[in-house]
Structure formats: structure tokens, C-alpha cells
XYZ file of C-alpha atoms in Angstrom:
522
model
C 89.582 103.344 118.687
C 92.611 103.638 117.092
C 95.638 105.286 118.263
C 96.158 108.824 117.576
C 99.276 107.873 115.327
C 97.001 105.544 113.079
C 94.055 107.689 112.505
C 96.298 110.673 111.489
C 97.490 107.338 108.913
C 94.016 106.897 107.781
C 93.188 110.597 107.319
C 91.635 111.050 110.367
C 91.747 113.990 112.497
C 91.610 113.552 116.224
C 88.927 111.518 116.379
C 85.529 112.715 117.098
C 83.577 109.636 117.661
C 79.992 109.835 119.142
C 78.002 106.726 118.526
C 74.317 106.076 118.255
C 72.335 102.719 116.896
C 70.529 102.268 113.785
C 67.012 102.671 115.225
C 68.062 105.130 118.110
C 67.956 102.479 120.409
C 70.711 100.985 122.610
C 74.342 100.100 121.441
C 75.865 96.236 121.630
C 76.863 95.595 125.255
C 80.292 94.125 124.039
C 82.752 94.467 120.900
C 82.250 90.645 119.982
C 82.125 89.339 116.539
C 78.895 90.220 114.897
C 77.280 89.279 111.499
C 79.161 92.894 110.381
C 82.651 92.038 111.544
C 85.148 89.160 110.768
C 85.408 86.246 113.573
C 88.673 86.729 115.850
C 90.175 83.158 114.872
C 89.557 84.431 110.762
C 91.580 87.442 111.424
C 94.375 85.848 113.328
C 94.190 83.088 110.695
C 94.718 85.409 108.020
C 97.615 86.887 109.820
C 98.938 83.932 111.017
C 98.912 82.918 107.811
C 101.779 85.477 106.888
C 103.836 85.071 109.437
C 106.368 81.877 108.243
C 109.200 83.442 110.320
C 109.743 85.742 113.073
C 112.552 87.579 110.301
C 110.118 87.274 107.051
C 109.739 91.116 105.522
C 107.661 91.301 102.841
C 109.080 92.928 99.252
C 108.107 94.175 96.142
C 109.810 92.740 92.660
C 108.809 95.166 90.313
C 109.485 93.890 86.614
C 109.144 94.277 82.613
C 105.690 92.699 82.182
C 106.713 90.308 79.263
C 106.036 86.520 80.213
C 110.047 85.546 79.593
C 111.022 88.211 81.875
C 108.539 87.375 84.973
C 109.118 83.838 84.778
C 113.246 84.076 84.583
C 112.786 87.010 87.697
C 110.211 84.242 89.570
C 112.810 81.694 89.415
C 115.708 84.301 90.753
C 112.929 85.149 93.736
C 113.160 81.200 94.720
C 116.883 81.631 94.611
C 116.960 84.322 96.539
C 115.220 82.510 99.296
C 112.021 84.407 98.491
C 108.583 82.922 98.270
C 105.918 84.070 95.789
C 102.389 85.290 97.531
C 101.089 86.821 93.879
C 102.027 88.313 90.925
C 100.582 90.688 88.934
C 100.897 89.345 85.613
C 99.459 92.843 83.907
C 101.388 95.378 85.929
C 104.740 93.157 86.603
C 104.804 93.412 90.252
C 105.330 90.285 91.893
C 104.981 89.832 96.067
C 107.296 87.960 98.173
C 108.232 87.177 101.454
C 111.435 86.572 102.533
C 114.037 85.650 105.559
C 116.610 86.845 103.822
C 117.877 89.963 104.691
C 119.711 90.178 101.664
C 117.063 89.573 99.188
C 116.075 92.947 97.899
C 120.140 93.949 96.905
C 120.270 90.671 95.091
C 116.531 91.079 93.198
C 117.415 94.505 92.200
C 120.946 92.928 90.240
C 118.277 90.640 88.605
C 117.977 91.574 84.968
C 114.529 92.507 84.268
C 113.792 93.427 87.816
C 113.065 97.620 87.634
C 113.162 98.178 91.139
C 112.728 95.712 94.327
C 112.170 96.567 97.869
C 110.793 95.657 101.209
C 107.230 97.068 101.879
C 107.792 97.054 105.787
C 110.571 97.897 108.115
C 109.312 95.415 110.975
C 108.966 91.493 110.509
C 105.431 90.188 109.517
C 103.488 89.168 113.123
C 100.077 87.794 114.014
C 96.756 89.537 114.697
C 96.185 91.326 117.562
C 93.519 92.618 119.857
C 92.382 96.088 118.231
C 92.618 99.075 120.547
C 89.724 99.761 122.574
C 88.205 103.232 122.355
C 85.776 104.673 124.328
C 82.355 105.999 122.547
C 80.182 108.450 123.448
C 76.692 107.617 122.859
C 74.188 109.471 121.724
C 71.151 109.831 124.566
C 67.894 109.231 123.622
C 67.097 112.927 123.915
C 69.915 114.581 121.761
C 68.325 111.836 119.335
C 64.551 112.802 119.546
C 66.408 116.459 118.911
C 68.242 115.411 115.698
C 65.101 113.599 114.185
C 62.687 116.533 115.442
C 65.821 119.516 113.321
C 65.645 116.318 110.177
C 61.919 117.089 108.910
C 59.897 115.548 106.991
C 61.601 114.251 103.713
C 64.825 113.362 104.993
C 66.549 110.655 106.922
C 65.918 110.893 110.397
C 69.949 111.936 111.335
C 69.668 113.959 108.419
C 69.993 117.312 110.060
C 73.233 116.209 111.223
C 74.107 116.074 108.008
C 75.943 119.984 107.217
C 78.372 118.480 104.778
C 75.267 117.102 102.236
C 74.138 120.896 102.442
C 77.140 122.297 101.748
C 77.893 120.683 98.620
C 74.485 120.308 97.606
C 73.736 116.644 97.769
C 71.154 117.160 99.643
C 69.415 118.800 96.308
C 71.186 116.102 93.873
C 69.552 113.154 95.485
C 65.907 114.704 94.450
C 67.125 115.118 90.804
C 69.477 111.826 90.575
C 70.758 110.183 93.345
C 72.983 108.296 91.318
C 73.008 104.975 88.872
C 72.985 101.344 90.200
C 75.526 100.442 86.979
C 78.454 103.037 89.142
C 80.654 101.306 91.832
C 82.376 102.992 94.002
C 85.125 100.632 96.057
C 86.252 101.830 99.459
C 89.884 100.541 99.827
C 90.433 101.109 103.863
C 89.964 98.684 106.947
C 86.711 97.157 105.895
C 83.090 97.166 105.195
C 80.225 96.129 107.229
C 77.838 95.367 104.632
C 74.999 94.111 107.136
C 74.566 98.110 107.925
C 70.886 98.769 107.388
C 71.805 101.632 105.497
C 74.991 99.970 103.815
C 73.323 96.538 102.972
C 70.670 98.223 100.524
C 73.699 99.504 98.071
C 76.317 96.748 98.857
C 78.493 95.022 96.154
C 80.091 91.749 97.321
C 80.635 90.626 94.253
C 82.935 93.576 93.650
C 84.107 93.289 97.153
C 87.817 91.369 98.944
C 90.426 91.525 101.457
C 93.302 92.188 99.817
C 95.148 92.159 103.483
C 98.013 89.427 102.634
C 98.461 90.867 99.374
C 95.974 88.067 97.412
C 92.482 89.224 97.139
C 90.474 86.841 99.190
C 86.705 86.650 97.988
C 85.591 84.227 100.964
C 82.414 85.705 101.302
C 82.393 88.348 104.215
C 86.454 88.767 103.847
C 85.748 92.796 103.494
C 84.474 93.176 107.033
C 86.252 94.941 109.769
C 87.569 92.690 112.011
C 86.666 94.273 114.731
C 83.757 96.819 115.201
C 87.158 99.388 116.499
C 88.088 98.957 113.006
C 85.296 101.860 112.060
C 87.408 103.655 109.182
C 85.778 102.065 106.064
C 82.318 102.083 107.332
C 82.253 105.576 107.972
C 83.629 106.115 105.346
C 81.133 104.060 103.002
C 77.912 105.608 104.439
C 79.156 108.998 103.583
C 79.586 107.664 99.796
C 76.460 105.902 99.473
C 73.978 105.276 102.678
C 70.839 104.643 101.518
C 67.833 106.948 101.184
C 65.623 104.094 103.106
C 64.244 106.106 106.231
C 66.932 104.781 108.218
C 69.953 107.000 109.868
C 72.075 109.021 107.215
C 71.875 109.478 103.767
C 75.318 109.465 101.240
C 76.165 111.959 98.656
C 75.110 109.340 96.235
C 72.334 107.327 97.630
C 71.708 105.298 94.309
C 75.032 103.919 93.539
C 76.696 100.865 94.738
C 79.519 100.825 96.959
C 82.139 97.710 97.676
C 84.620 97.378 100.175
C 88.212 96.212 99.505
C 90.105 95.766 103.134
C 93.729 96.252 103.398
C 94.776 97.045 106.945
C 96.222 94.529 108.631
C 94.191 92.581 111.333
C 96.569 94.035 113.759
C 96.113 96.891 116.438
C 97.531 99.916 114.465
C 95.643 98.883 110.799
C 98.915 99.252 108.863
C 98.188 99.483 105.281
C 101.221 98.101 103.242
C 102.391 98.452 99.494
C 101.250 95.239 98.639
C 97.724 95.147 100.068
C 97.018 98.599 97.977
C 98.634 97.234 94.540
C 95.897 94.028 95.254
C 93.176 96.402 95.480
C 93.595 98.998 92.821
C 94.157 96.050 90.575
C 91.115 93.727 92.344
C 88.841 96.443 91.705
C 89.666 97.256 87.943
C 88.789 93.685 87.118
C 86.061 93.558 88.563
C 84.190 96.688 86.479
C 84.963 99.212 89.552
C 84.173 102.888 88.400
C 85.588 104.929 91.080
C 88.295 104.043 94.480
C 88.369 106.015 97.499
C 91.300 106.073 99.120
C 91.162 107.770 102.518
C 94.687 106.377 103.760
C 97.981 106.620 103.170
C 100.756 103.586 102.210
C 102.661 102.687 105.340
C 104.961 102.993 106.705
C 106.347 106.020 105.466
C 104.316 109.167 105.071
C 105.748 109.735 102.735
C 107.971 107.172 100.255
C 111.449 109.062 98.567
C 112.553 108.189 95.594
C 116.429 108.600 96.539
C 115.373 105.215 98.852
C 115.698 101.954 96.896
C 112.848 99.841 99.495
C 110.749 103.255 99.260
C 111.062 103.874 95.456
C 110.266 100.516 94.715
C 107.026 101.413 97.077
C 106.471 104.042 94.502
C 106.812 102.106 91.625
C 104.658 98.994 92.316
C 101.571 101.342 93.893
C 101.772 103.544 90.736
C 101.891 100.549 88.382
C 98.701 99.481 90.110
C 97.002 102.566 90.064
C 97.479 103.695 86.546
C 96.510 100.191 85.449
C 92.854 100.772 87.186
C 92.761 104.164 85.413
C 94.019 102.407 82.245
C 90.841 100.148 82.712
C 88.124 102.992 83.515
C 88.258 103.353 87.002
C 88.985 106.799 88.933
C 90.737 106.899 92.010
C 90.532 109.846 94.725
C 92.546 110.345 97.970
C 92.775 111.824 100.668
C 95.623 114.787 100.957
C 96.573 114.063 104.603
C 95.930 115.470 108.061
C 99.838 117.116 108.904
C 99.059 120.494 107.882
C 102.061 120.120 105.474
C 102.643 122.083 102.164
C 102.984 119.580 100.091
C 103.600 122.448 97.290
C 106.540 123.366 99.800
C 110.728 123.210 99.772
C 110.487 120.667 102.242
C 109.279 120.038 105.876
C 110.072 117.112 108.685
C 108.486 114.284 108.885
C 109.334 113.100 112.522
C 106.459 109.876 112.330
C 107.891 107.522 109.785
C 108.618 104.637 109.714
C 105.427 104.060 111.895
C 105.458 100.316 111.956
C 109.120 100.389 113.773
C 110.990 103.230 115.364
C 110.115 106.042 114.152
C 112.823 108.869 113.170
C 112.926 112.611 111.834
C 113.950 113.405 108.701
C 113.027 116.340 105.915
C 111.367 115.423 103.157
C 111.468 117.240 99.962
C 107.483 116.541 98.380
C 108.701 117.088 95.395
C 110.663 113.821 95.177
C 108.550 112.147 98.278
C 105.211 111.534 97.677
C 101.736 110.684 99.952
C 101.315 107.539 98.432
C 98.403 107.120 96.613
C 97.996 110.927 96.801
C 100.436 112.387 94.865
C 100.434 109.927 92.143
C 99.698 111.222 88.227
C 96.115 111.014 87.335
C 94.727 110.513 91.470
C 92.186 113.274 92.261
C 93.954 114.743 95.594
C 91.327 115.695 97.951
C 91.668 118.894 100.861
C 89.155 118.996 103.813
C 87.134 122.510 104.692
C 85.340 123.004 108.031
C 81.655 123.935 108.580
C 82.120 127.360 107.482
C 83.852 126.328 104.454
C 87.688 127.453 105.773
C 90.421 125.093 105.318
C 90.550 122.088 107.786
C 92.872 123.170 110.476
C 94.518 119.735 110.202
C 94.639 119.607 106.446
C 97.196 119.354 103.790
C 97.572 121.799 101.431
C 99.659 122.717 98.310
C 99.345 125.174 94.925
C 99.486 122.480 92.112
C 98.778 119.497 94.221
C 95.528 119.578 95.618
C 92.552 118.924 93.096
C 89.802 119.680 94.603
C 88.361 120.391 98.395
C 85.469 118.878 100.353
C 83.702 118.705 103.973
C 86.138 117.110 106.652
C 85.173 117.979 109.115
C 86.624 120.155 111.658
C 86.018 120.377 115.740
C 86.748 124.884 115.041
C 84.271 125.426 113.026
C 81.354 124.568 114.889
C 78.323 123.347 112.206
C 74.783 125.020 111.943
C 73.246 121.553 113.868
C 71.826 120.212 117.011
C 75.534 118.791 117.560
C 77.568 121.719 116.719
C 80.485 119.490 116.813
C 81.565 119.927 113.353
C 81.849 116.665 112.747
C 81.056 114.335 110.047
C 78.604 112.034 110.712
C 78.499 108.459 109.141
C 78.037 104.786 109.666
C 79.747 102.794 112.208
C 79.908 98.705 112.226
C 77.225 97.259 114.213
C 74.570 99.584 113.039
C 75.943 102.227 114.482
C 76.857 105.967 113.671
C 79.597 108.554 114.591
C 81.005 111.652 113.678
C 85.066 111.519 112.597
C 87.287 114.438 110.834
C 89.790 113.983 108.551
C 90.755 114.503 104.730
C 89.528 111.047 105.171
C 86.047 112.401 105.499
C 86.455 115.172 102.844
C 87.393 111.954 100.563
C 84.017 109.847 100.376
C 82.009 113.673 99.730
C 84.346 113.755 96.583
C 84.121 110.258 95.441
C 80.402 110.666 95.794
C 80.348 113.517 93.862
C 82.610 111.837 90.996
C 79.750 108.571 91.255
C 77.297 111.086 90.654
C 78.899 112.768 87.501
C 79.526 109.080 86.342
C 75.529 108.264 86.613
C 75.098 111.470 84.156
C 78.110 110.145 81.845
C 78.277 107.218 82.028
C 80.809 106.988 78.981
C 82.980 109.419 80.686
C 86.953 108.335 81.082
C 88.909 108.965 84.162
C 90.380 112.101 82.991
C 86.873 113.531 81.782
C 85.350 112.975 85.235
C 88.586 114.596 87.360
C 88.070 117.749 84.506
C 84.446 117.908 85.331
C 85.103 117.216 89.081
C 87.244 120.685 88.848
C 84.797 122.254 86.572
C 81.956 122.402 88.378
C 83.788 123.229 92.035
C 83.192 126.322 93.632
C 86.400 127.818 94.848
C 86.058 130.836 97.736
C 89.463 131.886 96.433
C 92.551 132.716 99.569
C 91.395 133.877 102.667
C 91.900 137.641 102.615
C 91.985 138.158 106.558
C 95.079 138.162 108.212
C 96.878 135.766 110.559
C 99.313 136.343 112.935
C 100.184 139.271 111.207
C 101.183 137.673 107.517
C 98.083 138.320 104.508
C 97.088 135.367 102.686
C 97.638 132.822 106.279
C 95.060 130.792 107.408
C 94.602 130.138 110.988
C 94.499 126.535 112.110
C 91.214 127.366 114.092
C 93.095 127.020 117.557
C 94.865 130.089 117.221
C 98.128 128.372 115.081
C 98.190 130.535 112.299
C 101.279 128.691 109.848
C 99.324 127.766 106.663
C 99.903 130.437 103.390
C 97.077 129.720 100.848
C 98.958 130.486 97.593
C 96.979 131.144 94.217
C 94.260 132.984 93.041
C 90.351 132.894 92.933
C 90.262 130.121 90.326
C 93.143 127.764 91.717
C 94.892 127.704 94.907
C 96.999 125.272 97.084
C 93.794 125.423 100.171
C 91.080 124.222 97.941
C 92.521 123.224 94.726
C 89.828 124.269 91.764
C 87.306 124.306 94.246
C 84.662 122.742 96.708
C 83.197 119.958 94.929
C 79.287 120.474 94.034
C 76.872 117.579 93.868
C 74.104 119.621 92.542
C 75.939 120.600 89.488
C 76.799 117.282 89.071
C 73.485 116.063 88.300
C 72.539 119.261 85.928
């Protein structure tokens, strides 16, 4: 499992992780490379790959996208003592890596160049061993119990399942579980498409590892690494598991889902600038509907514009992004797990940059954004608990978050065998756990956005955020009061230090609204 540092990074909560197997039965004896997960030599060979010098850093050149322009700014680059891993002809954002420690001052005196920076504060490195976690498994018993509470007509982990209920997916999939021409791509840590409730709706051709920067289509490139890299899987099944009698079911069981990886094959899954721009722009030429993004760009939590290496960040990520919306595709993300008001005058940010030494600093959100979060046109996604409250962990903000979904959240105890409050999903090696996070609350929104897509299918990006916000149910502020201040919202441990501002209709805890499946498909 990853550390505590890196799943807060992916959306993640503290981590909940109970594992069964596909068929009930008994989990792999060992975390060895399986027909789900990447070999060890391909992931340190893709890493290795990167790492030309123990001082490369690896930099964005953001540019005017004429052809004169990029090719006079790709000849300063070799100059420079920079060498080119890919440019992005449509978007002008070219990738480099470079020694030089004076590269990105010289780029940015480049005329043509807009802004230039270095994605990373720590040199490029090799793969790594991923961190081992310990899992609790299910026993056969609790399992008997869960498929016993399912009932006839659902998936046999299905009454695990609170957040399908709660948004009415459950419902949807009887009416329309979704269209086989909708894609949705999961851009995290990778896919394992071999999961028998995965492999049914699984899109390699729409599928990469975008982990150097250059999408790699070698077929299998979108695994996980290593079964410890869990984040994408879970997230996938919640999108799109299959209705097929096996494990869990997704909020939209008849689409297809793809899986673009961009963590790095290293221990801590670092997602950089450069992997993200690949994928947003991978999976808008290749006929991608709909991106979840249940991460956020390291390694700053959040990238300020006043920073040349950070605005530059900003620039080449939102070049990428609006470029997939451009060409039909919407992306959602996650809000982020620091239980921050990102609506707010500022607040510290004491973890960034998390791929060095990490500092404190304030952060004004209004000029230093969750990247891809609190870009223009991204749906910006909340997490509730079980009993529809705000996530104790989540972010939060009047104006910034869209719309809210099932997290996930270890408070609120669910109405299920478990209790736990968790969400349960898919796990590499046909397994299945229960995580928390906005990272959760994600996949039930892009789900829900797949669905509306099946229904109108000629709808644009915009049209499908408007109906996302539409058709949300919003419970409005809470009215109780916390720690002795109306309007707060306890953190479900007894912190009470979130104020929900707004009204019924929209409000910085749940945006427009809990998303609804059901209506979706009406």
C-alpha cells in the first residue's frame, strides 16, 4: 500500500483496504507479476529509460503552436542542452529533459516560448520496489454474509455496494446501463484489464502509459506495475464493472472503460505535468468521451501562478485539458482529501513539494490551483459519507465544487454487512477492497456523466457538466451546529472546522448537488 502521503496525492483517504478474490476464494500467495500487472524488468526499463543523468529534471516548453515557432524553440531546447521526449504539435507544449540547471531561465528568454519550467523538484531515478501494504482479507464467512444481504438480481458483493443505492445506479442499470459507443479513460496508476469484471468492458485500443511523457501502446503498458499499485483499478470497477454475476457492479455497467497510467513506476506513484498533458491529449485522439481524474499533479498540491516552474505546470496541463474538451471529451476530478476551502483567503500547505523536501507555505486558491481540479471547464468532484454528510476528509469551496458523490467515509458507518463505510471496488489480481477518498466520489460521477452520454450521445462537454448539475440532488448546508458555530460541519471525529457556505440550490459542501444516476437515464 501506498504511503499515507501518496494516497492523500491520489485522493485517497486513509486507506481502508479489505481484500477478497474474484470467486470468494483465496488471494495470490505473493505480489509477483501476474497477467494483470506489468513485469518488474518493464517497469524499471521504462524508468530506467528516463534516467540519462543523476542531475536530468524534466521541463515543460510551453509555446505558440505555429510550425515556425516550435521548430525555431526545438532548436533553442538542443542549445540549451535539453533533449526532446515529445511535443505536442496541437497544444505547443514540448517535453524535455535536461542537465542543465540553467535551462528553464534561458527557454523562457526564447521568443515564442510562453512559459517554461521544470515539472519536478528532484532528479529523474529508476523504478523501485512499491511499498508493501498489508490487506485484510475477507473470510469466507463475512463473504457467504455479503452474497446471502446481495439477493437475487444483483452481483454477489452487491450489497456492499451503498454508494450504487445512493445515487441510484442501482435503478439506472435496469433502465440503461450505459452505451458500448461511451469511453470513459481512467488516467491514474493503471488498469488491470484481465479483472473478470474489468476485462468484459475493457478498451485497449483506447488504452497507454503515458508514464515518460510519450504514450506507449505496447500492449499491456496500462497495467499497474505492481498489484500495490491498486488506485486505477479501484477506481475503474466503480466506473464500469460488469453486470456478469461476478463481484461488483459499476455505475455504468454498459460502457467501456480504458486505462491511461501516469504514475511513475516508483514507490510513491508521483504523477508529473508531463505524464497528465500525454494523457488528456492520448485520450482525445483516440475518440475518449469522458477522463477521470482521481489525482492530483505532483509535486505541488497545489501549482501558483506567481512561480515561473509552477505556472508553466499550469499552463501546459490546461493546454492539454482544454484541447480534450475542445475535441468532445469531458474531464472530472477529484477535489482533494485536505479538508481545505478551496473557496477560502488562503490556508498552509505544509506537504509540497512531495517528491523532495517538503516545506510550509500559504497558498492563496485563488491564484494556486489543484491541478487538474480547478481548471476552467473540469467538473470538480466533493465526496459525502454513507449518510450523505460531507466527507470528513474532503475539500470543499462555494463556487468551486461542481458537484458531490459517495467517497466514502470510515464516520459514517453504511447500512451493510461491513459497516465500514467504505467503497468497495476492484483490486488487481481479481481482487476487491474498499478505499475512501474524493478519489472514490470521482469514478460515481464520471459514471454518472457516461450514463447521460449513452442518452445524448450528441451532447458537448459543457451540455453534459449542465446536466450533471441539473439533475443533482443537493441536501442544502447542514443546519445543526458544530462546536458552537451554525452552518459547520463536523469532520465525523469530533473536528468540527468546515463552514458549508451557500444555499439549498448551491453550496461550497456539495456543489449543485449529489449526482443521480437514475435521472440520468430518464
Amino acid at each position: 500500500m501506498a504511503r499515507i502521503g501518496s494516497l492523500l496525492r491520489l485522493g485517497l483517504a486513509a486507506p481502508i483496504v479489505l481484500s477478497l478474490t474474484a470467486s470468494l476464494g483465496a488471494l495470490p500467495a505473493t505480489a509477483s507479476a501476474t497477467p494483470g500487472t506489468q513485469s518488474a524488468a518493464q517497469g524499471v526499463a521504462r524508468a530506467a529509460a528516463q534516467a540519462e543523468d543523476a542531475n536530468t529534471l524534466a521541463y515543460v516548453v510551453n509555446t505558440r503552436t505555429d510550425r515556425r515557432t516550435i521548430a525555431a524553440v526545438q532548436r533553442a531546447v538542443t542549445a540549451a542542452g535539453g533533449t526532446i521526449v515529445v511535443t505536442h504539435d496541437a497544444i505547443g507544449v514540448i517535453v524535455v529533459h535536461s542537465a542543465n540547471p540553467d535551462f528553464a531561465r534561458r527557454m523562457r528568454a526564447v521568443p515564442g516560448v510562453q512559459s517554461a519550467g521544470a515539472t519536478r523538484t528532484s532528479p529523474l531515478s529508476p523504478a523501485g520496489a512499491a511499498d508493501a501494504g498489508s490487506v485484510r482479507r475477507l473470510s469466507e464467512a463475512e463473504a457467504a454474509s455479503i452474497g446471502k444481504a446481495s439477493g437475487d438480481g444483483t452481483e454477489p458483493l452487491e450489497a456492499e455496494q451503498w454508494a450504487l443505492r445512493a445515487i441510484g445506479a442501482d435503478k439506472a442499470a435496469k433502465i440503461n446501463p450505459g452505451s458500448r459507443n461511451v469511453t470513459v479513460a481512467v488516467i491514474d496508476t493503471g488498469v488491470d484489464d484481465t479483472h473478470p469484471d474489468l476485462a468484459p468492458n475493457f478498451s485497449p485500443s483506447q488504452s497507454a502509459s503515458c508514464a515518460s511523457g510519450k504514450a506507449d501502446t505496447t500492449y499491456g503498458a496500462w497495467r499497474p506495475v505492481d498489484p500495490d499499485y491498486f488506485h486505477g483499478t479501484h477506481v475503474a470497477g466503480t466506473i464500469a464493472a460488469a453486470r456478469n454475476g461476478v463481484g461488483v457492479a459499476g455505475v455504468a455497467p454498459g460502457v467501456k472503460v480504458s486505462g491511461i497510467t501516469v504514475s511513475q513506476p516508483t514507490p510513491r506513484q508521483l504523477i508529473y505535468a508531463e505524464s497528465v498533458v500525454c494523457a488528456f491529449v492520448f485520450a482525445a485522439d483516440h475518440g475518449v468521451q469522458i477522463t477521470n481524474n482521481s489525482y492530483y499533479v505532483d509535486p505541488w498540491q497545489y501549482n501558483c501562478l506567481d512561480d515561473p516552474d509552477q505556472k508553466a505546470i499550469i499552463d501546459a496541463v490546461n493546454r492539454a485539458q482544454l484541447y480534450a474538451q475542445r475535441k468532445g471529451t469531458l474531464n472530472v476530478a477529484g477535489a482533494g482529501n485536505a479538508n481545505h476551502d478551496l473557496a477560502s483567503d488562503g490556508f498552509t500547505d505544509g506537504g509540497s513539494p512531495n517528491d523532495s523536501t517538503p516545506g510550509s507555505r500559504t497558498v492563496d486558491p485563488h491564484t494556486c490551483w489543484d491541478l487538474p481540479a480547478q481548471l476552467p471547464g473540469v467538473v470538480t468532484v466533493s465526496a459525502i459519507g454513507a449518510t450523505n454528510a460531507r466527507a470528513y476528509y474532503s475539500n470543499y469551496g462555494l463556487g468551486v465544487i461542481d458537484v458531490a458523490a459517495p467517497g466514502g467515509d470510515q464516520y459514517q458507518a453504511s447500512d451493510t454487512p461491513s459497516r465500514s463505510g467504505g467503497i468497495l471496488s476492484t483490486l488487481p489480481n481479481n481482487q476487491y477492497g474498499y478505499e475512501q477518498g474524493t478519489s472514490m466520489a470521482t469514478p460515481h460521477v464520471a459514471g454518472v456523466a457516461a450514463l447521460l452520454k449513452s442518452a445524448h450521445p450528441n451532447a458537448t462537454p459543457e451540455q453534459l457538466q449542465a446536466m450533471l448539475k441539473a439533475q443533482a440532488d443537493n441536501p442544502g448546508c447542514p443546519t445543526t451546529r458544530a462546536a458552537g458555530t451554525a452552518g459547520a460541519a463536523g469532520a465525523g471525529d469530533g473536528a468540527a472546522d468546515a463552514v458549508c457556505a451557500g444555499g439549498e440550490r448551491v453550496n461550497g459542501f456539495y456543489g449543485f448537488g449529489i449526482v443521480n444516476a437514475l435521472r440520468a437515464v430518464r
